[in-house]
Amino acid sequence: MADKIIPDIVVGRLPIYLRALQRLLQEGRQVTSSQELGERLGISAAQIRKDLSQFGEFGKQGTGYSIEALAQQVRSILKVDKVWEVVVVGAGDIGSALGRYPGLNNRGFRVVMIFDNAPEKIGTHIDHFVVQDTAGMVEAIREAGVKIAMMAVPAGAAQEVADRLIESGVKAILNYAPISINVPSDVRVQYIDPVTHLQRMTYYL
Amino acid sequence: MADKIIPDIVVGRLPIYLRALQRLLQEGRQVTSSQELGERLGISAAQIRKDLSQFGEFGKQGTGYSIEALAQQVRSILKVDKVWEVVVVGAGDIGSALGRYPGLNNRGFRVVMIFDNAPEKIGTHIDHFVVQDTAGMVEAIREAGVKIAMMAVPAGAAQEVADRLIESGVKAILNYAPISINVPSDVRVQYIDPVTHLQRMTYYL
């Protein structure tokens, strides 16, 4: 199972399934079905069964899935059955929100450092973090061995900051700057830009 | 052209193309090519040519695209050659950041109201907005005729808030709450949840 390549589009749906499973657990539920998950997610039950069958057998025909067991499996596949340390670059509105966001912690991630290059921000507090100078970023990240960064910097600074993150050993960047960045093939990038989502909807209005 | 159905996956790439074109304009450029766009975006030049050919002829073989003309065409297709009014629900960290975000304005959107249900937030200021009570939300949105909402509320409140937005006439919701919501078929939803993006990357680490 560990060696089987799962299509990227399926990998992209697994976090959505996991989120729904964790929600069901919060509601005190123990068993679910592909039908129920499908209704909650707006995805067909057949699609969900097909996706989950990519990496093994879950549940028994007719009795549904054990939510806890399925969640544990998906966590294991996504490698979030451990806690990943994450750095935040940029201590503006978004970076500060990420530093304070409680929703990371029970889903596999923990912010460990926040950086900015603005003198008026360096040394200030965000939650329990002291904002650190980006001048020392490469060394600090390398020393801590952190592999994941959330980047909330202006568009004009994004490529340079990304280059330095990669120099630090970072292999996954969640980019909030509204610009595409170039990275080597062994580094993953995901984008969060509210405007691209809004524009994708206005087409249909 | 207006009647031709563009596949949703192509619609999803158009905002990315538009963002790159606007960036090129900011850099003072006037002409680009599918090769250059492809390199900037990590998408093949052939894919870009194919996507753009879905809705007409742009540029001439060998001379490249006029950036301004192409940007204008894409804006028109995405219907962001006008400015859409948007409401924000939830005046926490994310909602406040959205209310202050300058990056919406030159890309087709303008926040016009911010709502929250917490007594300690109602009446406070975010940028030039006064946070309004969600108790009056349905009426206020309906009266203003706003069709787009950004929802930054706790997961447990998201479905109820979405239902009320839809009651108000909203047809497009950008949901920051980490939960899937159910909406009628004439309403579009897009999701922003940093954890799903992070989990999609850890699979590959």
mmCIF file of C-alpha atoms in Angstrom:
data_model
loop_
_atom_site.group_PDB
_atom_site.id
_atom_site.type_symbol
_atom_site.label_atom_id
_atom_site.label_comp_id
_atom_site.label_asym_id
_atom_site.label_seq_id
_atom_site.Cartn_x
_atom_site.Cartn_y
_atom_site.Cartn_z
ATOM 1 C CA MET A 1 0.000 0.000 0.000
ATOM 2 C CA ALA A 2 2.784 2.428 0.874
ATOM 3 C CA ASP A 3 4.279 1.982 -2.583
ATOM 4 C CA LYS A 4 1.104 2.406 -4.589
ATOM 5 C CA ILE A 5 0.840 5.749 -6.326
ATOM 6 C CA ILE A 6 -2.469 7.450 -5.613
ATOM 7 C CA PRO A 7 -3.582 9.942 -8.298
ATOM 8 C CA ASP A 8 -3.074 13.541 -7.210
ATOM 9 C CA ILE A 9 -6.760 14.334 -7.645
ATOM 10 C CA VAL A 10 -7.624 11.587 -5.150
ATOM 11 C CA VAL A 11 -4.946 12.835 -2.751
ATOM 12 C CA GLY A 12 -6.635 16.227 -2.989
ATOM 13 C CA ARG A 13 -9.964 14.780 -1.846
ATOM 14 C CA LEU A 14 -8.584 12.845 1.117
ATOM 15 C CA PRO A 15 -8.241 15.927 3.369
ATOM 16 C CA ILE A 16 -11.903 16.702 2.640
ATOM 17 C CA TYR A 17 -12.916 13.196 3.653
ATOM 18 C CA LEU A 18 -10.775 13.410 6.772
ATOM 19 C CA ARG A 19 -12.325 16.725 7.756
ATOM 20 C CA ALA A 20 -15.819 15.245 7.420
ATOM 21 C CA LEU A 21 -14.839 12.169 9.428
ATOM 22 C CA GLN A 22 -13.412 14.294 12.234
ATOM 23 C CA ARG A 23 -16.594 16.331 12.230
ATOM 24 C CA LEU A 24 -18.682 13.167 12.575
ATOM 25 C CA LEU A 25 -16.516 12.074 15.504
ATOM 26 C CA GLN A 26 -17.079 15.450 17.148
ATOM 27 C CA GLU A 27 -20.789 14.844 16.765
ATOM 28 C CA GLY A 28 -20.363 11.618 18.705
ATOM 29 C CA ARG A 29 -20.873 9.311 15.729
ATOM 30 C CA GLN A 30 -19.083 5.969 15.302
ATOM 31 C CA VAL A 31 -20.200 4.561 11.956
ATOM 32 C CA THR A 32 -20.865 6.201 8.605
ATOM 33 C CA SER A 33 -21.466 5.212 4.982
ATOM 34 C CA SER A 34 -20.272 6.423 1.600
ATOM 35 C CA GLN A 35 -23.846 7.641 1.054
ATOM 36 C CA GLU A 36 -23.784 9.831 4.143
ATOM 37 C CA LEU A 37 -20.308 11.184 3.413
ATOM 38 C CA GLY A 38 -21.370 11.866 -0.150
ATOM 39 C CA GLU A 39 -24.419 13.831 0.923
ATOM 40 C CA ARG A 40 -22.385 15.899 3.349
ATOM 41 C CA LEU A 41 -19.693 16.641 0.805
ATOM 42 C CA GLY A 42 -21.622 16.940 -2.425
ATOM 43 C CA ILE A 43 -19.589 14.065 -3.895
ATOM 44 C CA SER A 44 -21.169 10.852 -5.205
ATOM 45 C CA ALA A 45 -21.061 7.813 -2.935
ATOM 46 C CA ALA A 46 -19.567 5.839 -5.833
ATOM 47 C CA GLN A 47 -16.699 8.314 -6.121
ATOM 48 C CA ILE A 48 -15.978 8.072 -2.411
ATOM 49 C CA ARG A 49 -15.987 4.261 -2.487
ATOM 50 C CA LYS A 50 -13.705 4.293 -5.511
ATOM 51 C CA ASP A 51 -11.289 6.766 -3.908
ATOM 52 C CA LEU A 52 -11.072 4.828 -0.663
ATOM 53 C CA SER A 53 -10.630 1.531 -2.498
ATOM 54 C CA GLN A 54 -7.374 2.908 -3.956
ATOM 55 C CA PHE A 55 -5.587 2.107 -0.763
ATOM 56 C CA GLY A 56 -7.293 -0.907 0.717
ATOM 57 C CA GLU A 57 -10.486 -2.320 2.108
ATOM 58 C CA PHE A 58 -12.465 -0.244 4.554
ATOM 59 C CA GLY A 59 -15.563 -1.370 6.320
ATOM 60 C CA LYS A 60 -17.782 -4.250 5.322
ATOM 61 C CA GLN A 61 -20.442 -4.265 2.660
ATOM 62 C CA GLY A 62 -23.671 -3.176 4.287
ATOM 63 C CA THR A 63 -22.319 -2.285 7.714
ATOM 64 C CA GLY A 64 -20.630 0.995 6.800
ATOM 65 C CA TYR A 65 -17.291 2.388 7.857
ATOM 66 C CA SER A 66 -15.928 2.661 11.366
ATOM 67 C CA ILE A 67 -15.301 6.406 11.443
ATOM 68 C CA GLU A 68 -12.392 6.250 13.850
ATOM 69 C CA ALA A 69 -10.636 3.466 11.906
ATOM 70 C CA LEU A 70 -11.170 5.153 8.559
ATOM 71 C CA ALA A 71 -10.001 8.531 9.910
ATOM 72 C CA GLN A 72 -6.908 6.851 11.309
ATOM 73 C CA GLN A 73 -6.168 5.250 7.935
ATOM 74 C CA VAL A 74 -6.584 8.499 6.037
ATOM 75 C CA ARG A 75 -4.403 10.308 8.561
ATOM 76 C CA SER A 76 -1.756 7.656 8.070
ATOM 77 C CA ILE A 77 -1.892 7.931 4.269
ATOM 78 C CA LEU A 78 -1.647 11.726 4.420
ATOM 79 C CA LYS A 79 1.119 11.394 7.034
ATOM 80 C CA VAL A 80 -0.735 13.576 9.499
ATOM 81 C CA ASP A 81 -0.790 10.874 12.162
ATOM 82 C CA LYS A 82 2.229 12.841 13.392
ATOM 83 C CA VAL A 83 2.429 16.589 14.071
ATOM 84 C CA TRP A 84 4.340 18.642 11.489
ATOM 85 C CA GLU A 85 6.117 21.805 12.516
ATOM 86 C CA VAL A 86 5.325 24.798 10.309
ATOM 87 C CA VAL A 87 6.850 28.259 10.010
ATOM 88 C CA VAL A 88 4.922 31.382 9.067
ATOM 89 C CA VAL A 89 6.617 34.094 7.027
ATOM 90 C CA GLY A 90 4.918 37.475 7.128
ATOM 91 C CA ALA A 91 3.382 38.896 10.306
ATOM 92 C CA GLY A 92 0.665 40.990 8.677
ATOM 93 C CA ASP A 93 -3.058 40.315 8.978
ATOM 94 C CA ILE A 94 -2.953 36.866 7.423
ATOM 95 C CA GLY A 95 0.287 35.726 9.063
ATOM 96 C CA SER A 96 -1.004 36.863 12.450
ATOM 97 C CA ALA A 97 -4.280 35.016 11.897
ATOM 98 C CA LEU A 98 -2.342 31.863 11.010
ATOM 99 C CA GLY A 99 -0.182 32.211 14.110
ATOM 100 C CA ARG A 100 -3.301 32.383 16.278
ATOM 101 C CA TYR A 101 -5.386 29.837 14.346
ATOM 102 C CA PRO A 102 -6.428 27.052 16.723
ATOM 103 C CA GLY A 103 -7.638 24.846 13.868
ATOM 104 C CA LEU A 104 -4.199 23.580 12.889
ATOM 105 C CA ASN A 105 -3.388 21.745 16.062
ATOM 106 C CA ASN A 106 -5.728 18.798 15.995
ATOM 107 C CA ARG A 107 -5.213 18.263 12.287
ATOM 108 C CA GLY A 108 -1.509 17.521 12.125
ATOM 109 C CA PHE A 109 0.262 20.888 12.247
ATOM 110 C CA ARG A 110 1.867 23.214 14.752
ATOM 111 C CA VAL A 111 3.262 26.682 14.067
ATOM 112 C CA VAL A 112 6.705 26.992 15.646
ATOM 113 C CA MET A 113 8.118 30.283 14.328
ATOM 114 C CA ILE A 114 6.884 33.504 12.733
ATOM 115 C CA PHE A 115 9.173 35.759 10.690
ATOM 116 C CA ASP A 116 8.939 39.247 9.258
ATOM 117 C CA ASN A 117 11.427 41.747 7.884
ATOM 118 C CA ALA A 118 9.738 44.935 9.140
ATOM 119 C CA PRO A 119 11.620 46.501 12.071
ATOM 120 C CA GLU A 120 8.346 47.561 13.699
ATOM 121 C CA LYS A 121 7.111 43.957 13.711
ATOM 122 C CA ILE A 122 10.279 42.131 14.748
ATOM 123 C CA GLY A 123 10.142 41.417 18.480
ATOM 124 C CA THR A 124 6.384 41.932 18.792
ATOM 125 C CA HIS A 125 4.119 39.142 19.993
ATOM 126 C CA ILE A 126 1.549 37.102 18.102
ATOM 127 C CA ASP A 127 -0.099 34.742 20.550
ATOM 128 C CA HIS A 128 2.890 33.222 22.350
ATOM 129 C CA PHE A 129 5.305 33.793 19.448
ATOM 130 C CA VAL A 130 7.902 36.522 19.225
ATOM 131 C CA VAL A 131 8.171 37.676 15.607
ATOM 132 C CA GLN A 132 11.687 36.898 14.408
ATOM 133 C CA ASP A 133 13.821 38.777 11.885
ATOM 134 C CA THR A 134 13.866 37.111 8.454
ATOM 135 C CA ALA A 135 17.597 37.904 8.398
ATOM 136 C CA GLY A 136 18.103 34.823 10.572
ATOM 137 C CA MET A 137 15.407 32.733 8.904
ATOM 138 C CA VAL A 138 17.464 30.340 6.794
ATOM 139 C CA GLU A 139 19.626 29.312 9.704
ATOM 140 C CA ALA A 140 16.742 29.034 12.185
ATOM 141 C CA ILE A 141 14.628 26.865 9.904
ATOM 142 C CA ARG A 142 17.532 24.660 8.920
ATOM 143 C CA GLU A 143 18.502 24.139 12.539
ATOM 144 C CA ALA A 144 14.948 23.262 13.540
ATOM 145 C CA GLY A 145 14.560 20.964 10.528
ATOM 146 C CA VAL A 146 11.171 22.421 9.602
ATOM 147 C CA LYS A 147 9.912 21.271 6.199
ATOM 148 C CA ILE A 148 6.675 23.240 5.806
ATOM 149 C CA ALA A 149 6.096 26.991 5.494
ATOM 150 C CA MET A 150 3.054 29.229 5.174
ATOM 151 C CA MET A 151 4.026 32.363 3.290
ATOM 152 C CA ALA A 152 1.924 35.499 3.737
ATOM 153 C CA VAL A 153 4.127 38.175 2.190
ATOM 154 C CA PRO A 154 3.503 40.788 -0.521
ATOM 155 C CA ALA A 155 3.487 39.482 -4.107
ATOM 156 C CA GLY A 156 6.679 41.343 -4.929
ATOM 157 C CA ALA A 157 8.603 39.542 -2.168
ATOM 158 C CA ALA A 158 7.163 36.058 -2.657
ATOM 159 C CA GLN A 159 9.701 34.527 -5.053
ATOM 160 C CA GLU A 160 12.679 35.741 -3.032
ATOM 161 C CA VAL A 161 11.203 34.490 0.231
ATOM 162 C CA ALA A 162 10.347 31.159 -1.402
ATOM 163 C CA ASP A 163 13.931 30.812 -2.648
ATOM 164 C CA ARG A 164 15.226 31.358 0.864
ATOM 165 C CA LEU A 165 12.731 28.902 2.344
ATOM 166 C CA ILE A 166 13.904 26.277 -0.120
ATOM 167 C CA GLU A 167 17.507 27.092 0.775
ATOM 168 C CA SER A 168 16.455 26.390 4.387
ATOM 169 C CA GLY A 169 15.297 22.893 3.475
ATOM 170 C CA VAL A 170 11.571 23.611 3.248
ATOM 171 C CA LYS A 171 9.781 21.155 0.927
ATOM 172 C CA ALA A 172 6.190 22.359 1.082
ATOM 173 C CA ILE A 173 4.984 25.963 0.795
ATOM 174 C CA LEU A 174 1.457 27.233 1.292
ATOM 175 C CA ASN A 175 1.558 30.527 -0.573
ATOM 176 C CA TYR A 176 -0.906 33.282 0.378
ATOM 177 C CA ALA A 177 0.797 35.872 -1.860
ATOM 178 C CA PRO A 178 -1.290 36.493 -4.989
ATOM 179 C CA ILE A 179 1.413 35.371 -7.417
ATOM 180 C CA SER A 180 2.683 32.097 -8.851
ATOM 181 C CA ILE A 181 6.131 31.076 -7.689
ATOM 182 C CA ASN A 182 8.739 28.817 -9.275
ATOM 183 C CA VAL A 183 10.183 25.980 -7.211
ATOM 184 C CA PRO A 184 12.320 22.898 -7.903
ATOM 185 C CA SER A 185 10.493 19.655 -8.677
ATOM 186 C CA ASP A 186 11.067 18.237 -5.185
ATOM 187 C CA VAL A 187 9.195 21.146 -3.542
ATOM 188 C CA ARG A 188 5.381 21.304 -3.412
ATOM 189 C CA VAL A 189 3.414 24.541 -3.544
ATOM 190 C CA GLN A 190 -0.236 25.158 -2.808
ATOM 191 C CA TYR A 191 -1.964 28.493 -3.241
ATOM 192 C CA ILE A 192 -4.555 30.372 -1.249
ATOM 193 C CA ASP A 193 -5.829 33.458 -3.035
ATOM 194 C CA PRO A 194 -9.428 34.404 -2.245
ATOM 195 C CA VAL A 195 -9.756 36.391 -5.464
ATOM 196 C CA THR A 196 -9.128 33.389 -7.708
ATOM 197 C CA HIS A 197 -11.933 31.586 -5.867
ATOM 198 C CA LEU A 198 -14.272 34.555 -6.171
ATOM 199 C CA GLN A 199 -13.510 34.951 -9.886
ATOM 200 C CA ARG A 200 -14.163 31.275 -10.437
ATOM 201 C CA MET A 201 -17.684 31.813 -9.075
ATOM 202 C CA THR A 202 -18.541 35.086 -10.848
ATOM 203 C CA TYR A 203 -18.230 33.262 -14.175
ATOM 204 C CA TYR A 204 -21.417 31.411 -13.230
ATOM 205 C CA LEU A 205 -23.370 34.368 -11.850
ATOM 206 C CA MET B 1 -18.969 32.946 -27.414
ATOM 207 C CA ALA B 2 -21.221 33.946 -24.547
ATOM 208 C CA ASP B 3 -23.262 30.809 -25.016
ATOM 209 C CA LYS B 4 -20.419 28.348 -25.232
ATOM 210 C CA ILE B 5 -19.963 26.265 -22.117
ATOM 211 C CA ILE B 6 -16.388 26.351 -20.871
ATOM 212 C CA PRO B 7 -15.366 23.301 -18.814
ATOM 213 C CA ASP B 8 -15.190 24.070 -15.099
ATOM 214 C CA ILE B 9 -11.548 23.047 -14.937
ATOM 215 C CA VAL B 10 -10.713 25.674 -17.567
ATOM 216 C CA VAL B 11 -12.796 28.281 -15.727
ATOM 217 C CA GLY B 12 -10.688 27.453 -12.672
ATOM 218 C CA ARG B 13 -7.466 28.275 -14.520
ATOM 219 C CA LEU B 14 -8.649 31.593 -15.972
ATOM 220 C CA PRO B 15 -8.192 33.540 -12.700
ATOM 221 C CA ILE B 16 -4.611 32.234 -12.551
ATOM 222 C CA TYR B 17 -3.963 33.450 -16.091
ATOM 223 C CA LEU B 18 -5.555 36.796 -15.291
ATOM 224 C CA ARG B 19 -3.412 37.199 -12.192
ATOM 225 C CA ALA B 20 -0.250 36.532 -14.221
ATOM 226 C CA LEU B 21 -1.348 38.968 -16.937
ATOM 227 C CA GLN B 22 -2.018 41.706 -14.383
ATOM 228 C CA ARG B 23 1.393 41.050 -12.874
ATOM 229 C CA LEU B 24 3.025 41.436 -16.293
ATOM 230 C CA LEU B 25 1.209 44.735 -16.792
ATOM 231 C CA GLN B 26 2.484 45.926 -13.412
ATOM 232 C CA GLU B 27 5.966 45.100 -14.624
ATOM 233 C CA GLY B 28 5.376 47.415 -17.568
ATOM 234 C CA ARG B 29 5.111 44.658 -20.175
ATOM 235 C CA GLN B 30 2.826 44.811 -23.221
ATOM 236 C CA VAL B 31 3.205 41.507 -25.056
ATOM 237 C CA THR B 32 3.580 37.946 -23.809
ATOM 238 C CA SER B 33 3.474 34.394 -25.163
ATOM 239 C CA SER B 34 1.965 31.100 -24.081
ATOM 240 C CA GLN B 35 5.564 29.950 -23.468
ATOM 241 C CA GLU B 36 6.269 32.784 -21.052
ATOM 242 C CA LEU B 37 2.955 32.391 -19.252
ATOM 243 C CA GLY B 38 3.555 28.663 -19.039
ATOM 244 C CA GLU B 39 6.974 29.101 -17.467
ATOM 245 C CA ARG B 40 5.640 31.561 -14.919
ATOM 246 C CA LEU B 41 2.724 29.344 -13.988
ATOM 247 C CA GLY B 42 4.168 25.863 -14.272
ATOM 248 C CA ILE B 43 1.543 24.993 -16.892
ATOM 249 C CA SER B 44 2.429 23.819 -20.396
ATOM 250 C CA ALA B 45 2.257 26.384 -23.211
ATOM 251 C CA ALA B 46 0.064 23.953 -25.160
ATOM 252 C CA GLN B 47 -2.427 23.798 -22.282
ATOM 253 C CA ILE B 48 -2.612 27.573 -22.108
ATOM 254 C CA ARG B 49 -3.146 27.903 -25.874
ATOM 255 C CA LYS B 50 -5.836 25.229 -25.732
ATOM 256 C CA ASP B 51 -7.606 26.884 -22.783
ATOM 257 C CA LEU B 52 -7.604 30.315 -24.399
ATOM 258 C CA SER B 53 -8.782 28.913 -27.741
ATOM 259 C CA GLN B 54 -11.990 27.779 -25.989
ATOM 260 C CA PHE B 55 -13.379 31.267 -26.226
ATOM 261 C CA GLY B 56 -11.902 32.807 -29.340
ATOM 262 C CA GLU B 57 -8.769 33.874 -31.118
ATOM 263 C CA PHE B 58 -6.172 35.803 -29.184
ATOM 264 C CA GLY B 59 -3.018 37.265 -30.680
ATOM 265 C CA LYS B 60 -1.411 36.258 -33.910
ATOM 266 C CA GLN B 61 0.772 33.245 -34.546
ATOM 267 C CA GLY B 62 4.346 34.269 -33.849
ATOM 268 C CA THR B 63 3.665 37.748 -32.481
ATOM 269 C CA GLY B 64 2.347 36.760 -29.066
ATOM 270 C CA TYR B 65 -0.569 38.090 -27.070
ATOM 271 C CA SER B 66 -1.332 41.709 -26.319
ATOM 272 C CA ILE B 67 -1.403 41.479 -22.519
ATOM 273 C CA GLU B 68 -3.913 44.279 -22.029
ATOM 274 C CA ALA B 69 -6.304 42.897 -24.666
ATOM 275 C CA LEU B 70 -6.061 39.348 -23.341
ATOM 276 C CA ALA B 71 -6.526 40.499 -19.726
ATOM 277 C CA GLN B 72 -9.575 42.470 -20.780
ATOM 278 C CA GLN B 73 -11.026 39.421 -22.537
ATOM 279 C CA VAL B 74 -10.461 37.156 -19.540
ATOM 280 C CA ARG B 75 -11.954 39.770 -17.198
ATOM 281 C CA SER B 76 -14.988 39.906 -19.453
ATOM 282 C CA ILE B 77 -15.396 36.129 -19.513
ATOM 283 C CA LEU B 78 -15.079 35.923 -15.730
ATOM 284 C CA LYS B 79 -17.427 38.912 -15.406
ATOM 285 C CA VAL B 80 -14.915 40.863 -13.352
ATOM 286 C CA ASP B 81 -14.853 43.760 -15.821
ATOM 287 C CA LYS B 82 -17.325 45.185 -13.317
ATOM 288 C CA VAL B 83 -16.897 45.501 -9.544
ATOM 289 C CA TRP B 84 -18.875 43.015 -7.427
ATOM 290 C CA GLU B 85 -20.012 43.946 -3.957
ATOM 291 C CA VAL B 86 -19.165 41.363 -1.304
ATOM 292 C CA VAL B 87 -20.224 40.927 2.309
ATOM 293 C CA VAL B 88 -18.043 39.404 5.017
ATOM 294 C CA VAL B 89 -19.642 37.349 7.791
ATOM 295 C CA GLY B 90 -17.486 36.851 10.865
ATOM 296 C CA ALA B 91 -15.299 39.624 12.278
ATOM 297 C CA GLY B 92 -12.588 37.425 13.785
ATOM 298 C CA ASP B 93 -8.998 37.294 12.579
ATOM 299 C CA ILE B 94 -9.825 36.117 9.066
ATOM 300 C CA GLY B 95 -12.895 38.301 8.582
ATOM 301 C CA SER B 96 -10.953 41.341 9.773
ATOM 302 C CA ALA B 97 -8.100 40.537 7.411
ATOM 303 C CA LEU B 98 -10.576 40.243 4.531
ATOM 304 C CA GLY B 99 -12.163 43.570 5.454
ATOM 305 C CA ARG B 100 -8.776 45.254 5.330
ATOM 306 C CA TYR B 101 -7.373 43.332 2.340
ATOM 307 C CA PRO B 102 -6.370 45.809 -0.395
ATOM 308 C CA GLY B 103 -5.921 43.058 -2.979
ATOM 309 C CA LEU B 104 -9.623 42.693 -3.757
ATOM 310 C CA ASN B 105 -10.195 46.131 -5.200
ATOM 311 C CA ASN B 106 -8.323 46.032 -8.471
ATOM 312 C CA ARG B 107 -9.466 42.493 -9.197
ATOM 313 C CA GLY B 108 -13.222 42.946 -9.382
ATOM 314 C CA PHE B 109 -14.471 42.956 -5.778
ATOM 315 C CA ARG B 110 -15.311 45.402 -3.040
ATOM 316 C CA VAL B 111 -16.309 44.575 0.521
ATOM 317 C CA VAL B 112 -19.394 46.569 1.489
ATOM 318 C CA MET B 113 -20.514 45.149 4.851
ATOM 319 C CA ILE B 114 -19.105 43.074 7.701
ATOM 320 C CA PHE B 115 -21.335 41.138 10.103
ATOM 321 C CA ASP B 116 -20.832 39.345 13.390
ATOM 322 C CA ASN B 117 -23.137 38.080 16.131
ATOM 323 C CA ALA B 118 -20.843 38.754 19.119
ATOM 324 C CA PRO B 119 -22.016 41.742 21.187
ATOM 325 C CA GLU B 120 -18.399 42.776 21.845
ATOM 326 C CA LYS B 121 -17.707 42.991 18.104
ATOM 327 C CA ILE B 122 -20.904 44.640 16.887
ATOM 328 C CA GLY B 123 -20.295 48.366 16.467
ATOM 329 C CA THR B 124 -16.498 48.109 16.424
ATOM 330 C CA HIS B 125 -14.485 49.269 13.419
ATOM 331 C CA ILE B 126 -12.555 47.231 10.849
ATOM 332 C CA ASP B 127 -10.892 49.655 8.482
ATOM 333 C CA HIS B 128 -13.764 52.011 7.580
ATOM 334 C CA PHE B 129 -16.488 49.430 8.286
ATOM 335 C CA VAL B 130 -18.677 49.283 11.346
ATOM 336 C CA VAL B 131 -19.332 45.646 12.243
ATOM 337 C CA GLN B 132 -23.075 45.043 11.922
ATOM 338 C CA ASP B 133 -25.285 42.658 13.890
ATOM 339 C CA THR B 134 -26.088 39.452 11.992
ATOM 340 C CA ALA B 135 -29.630 39.851 13.321
ATOM 341 C CA GLY B 136 -30.225 42.375 10.543
ATOM 342 C CA MET B 137 -28.148 40.567 7.947
ATOM 343 C CA VAL B 138 -30.818 39.021 5.730
ATOM 344 C CA GLU B 139 -32.623 42.306 5.273
ATOM 345 C CA ALA B 140 -29.458 44.364 4.768
ATOM 346 C CA ILE B 141 -28.039 42.049 2.108
ATOM 347 C CA ARG B 142 -31.342 41.703 0.315
ATOM 348 C CA GLU B 143 -31.818 45.456 0.233
ATOM 349 C CA ALA B 144 -28.303 46.056 -1.092
ATOM 350 C CA GLY B 145 -28.700 43.261 -3.644
ATOM 351 C CA VAL B 146 -25.329 41.726 -2.811
ATOM 352 C CA LYS B 147 -24.768 38.299 -4.409
ATOM 353 C CA ILE B 148 -21.392 37.273 -2.996
ATOM 354 C CA ALA B 149 -20.352 36.498 0.585
ATOM 355 C CA MET B 150 -17.119 35.519 2.291
ATOM 356 C CA MET B 151 -17.926 33.491 5.372
ATOM 357 C CA ALA B 152 -15.348 33.318 8.175
ATOM 358 C CA VAL B 153 -17.364 31.822 11.027
ATOM 359 C CA PRO B 154 -16.800 28.796 13.283
ATOM 360 C CA ALA B 155 -17.518 25.410 11.690
ATOM 361 C CA GLY B 156 -20.508 24.845 13.957
ATOM 362 C CA ALA B 157 -22.227 27.998 12.701
ATOM 363 C CA ALA B 158 -21.371 27.694 9.012
ATOM 364 C CA GLN B 159 -24.436 25.844 7.711
ATOM 365 C CA GLU B 160 -26.867 28.116 9.517
ATOM 366 C CA VAL B 161 -25.091 31.261 8.321
ATOM 367 C CA ALA B 162 -24.984 29.870 4.771
ATOM 368 C CA ASP B 163 -28.724 29.182 4.897
ATOM 369 C CA ARG B 164 -29.378 32.772 5.910
ATOM 370 C CA LEU B 165 -27.063 34.131 3.223
ATOM 371 C CA ILE B 166 -28.957 32.125 0.624
ATOM 372 C CA GLU B 167 -32.223 33.436 2.050
ATOM 373 C CA SER B 168 -30.753 36.910 1.492
ATOM 374 C CA GLY B 169 -30.235 36.220 -2.205
ATOM 375 C CA VAL B 170 -26.526 35.393 -2.079
ATOM 376 C CA LYS B 171 -25.480 33.108 -4.971
ATOM 377 C CA ALA B 172 -21.762 32.639 -4.316
ATOM 378 C CA ILE B 173 -20.125 31.815 -0.982
ATOM 379 C CA LEU B 174 -16.426 31.681 -0.243
ATOM 380 C CA ASN B 175 -16.335 29.531 2.877
ATOM 381 C CA TYR B 176 -13.417 29.840 5.294
ATOM 382 C CA ALA B 177 -15.056 27.617 7.918
ATOM 383 C CA PRO B 178 -13.401 24.184 7.959
ATOM 384 C CA ILE B 179 -16.573 22.297 7.079
ATOM 385 C CA SER B 180 -18.480 21.384 3.926
ATOM 386 C CA ILE B 181 -21.836 23.106 3.542
ATOM 387 C CA ASN B 182 -24.933 22.142 1.593
ATOM 388 C CA VAL B 183 -26.435 24.649 -0.812
ATOM 389 C CA PRO B 184 -29.066 24.592 -3.578
ATOM 390 C CA SER B 185 -27.845 23.911 -7.120
ATOM 391 C CA ASP B 186 -28.055 27.573 -8.147
ATOM 392 C CA VAL B 187 -25.591 28.627 -5.435
ATOM 393 C CA ARG B 188 -21.804 28.207 -5.864
ATOM 394 C CA VAL B 189 -19.461 27.472 -2.978
ATOM 395 C CA GLN B 190 -15.675 27.629 -2.876
ATOM 396 C CA TYR B 191 -13.593 26.630 0.119
ATOM 397 C CA ILE B 192 -10.485 28.030 1.730
ATOM 398 C CA ASP B 193 -9.086 25.782 4.433
ATOM 399 C CA PRO B 194 -5.315 25.958 4.879
ATOM 400 C CA VAL B 195 -5.207 22.535 6.519
ATOM 401 C CA THR B 196 -6.586 20.718 3.486
ATOM 402 C CA HIS B 197 -3.814 22.311 1.403
ATOM 403 C CA LEU B 198 -1.149 21.389 3.965
ATOM 404 C CA GLN B 199 -2.418 17.801 4.173
ATOM 405 C CA ARG B 200 -2.373 17.541 0.413
ATOM 406 C CA MET B 201 1.345 18.333 0.514
ATOM 407 C CA THR B 202 2.379 16.140 3.450
ATOM 408 C CA TYR B 203 1.301 13.085 1.456
ATOM 409 C CA TYR B 204 4.318 13.757 -0.777
ATOM 410 C CA LEU B 205 6.852 14.549 1.958
#
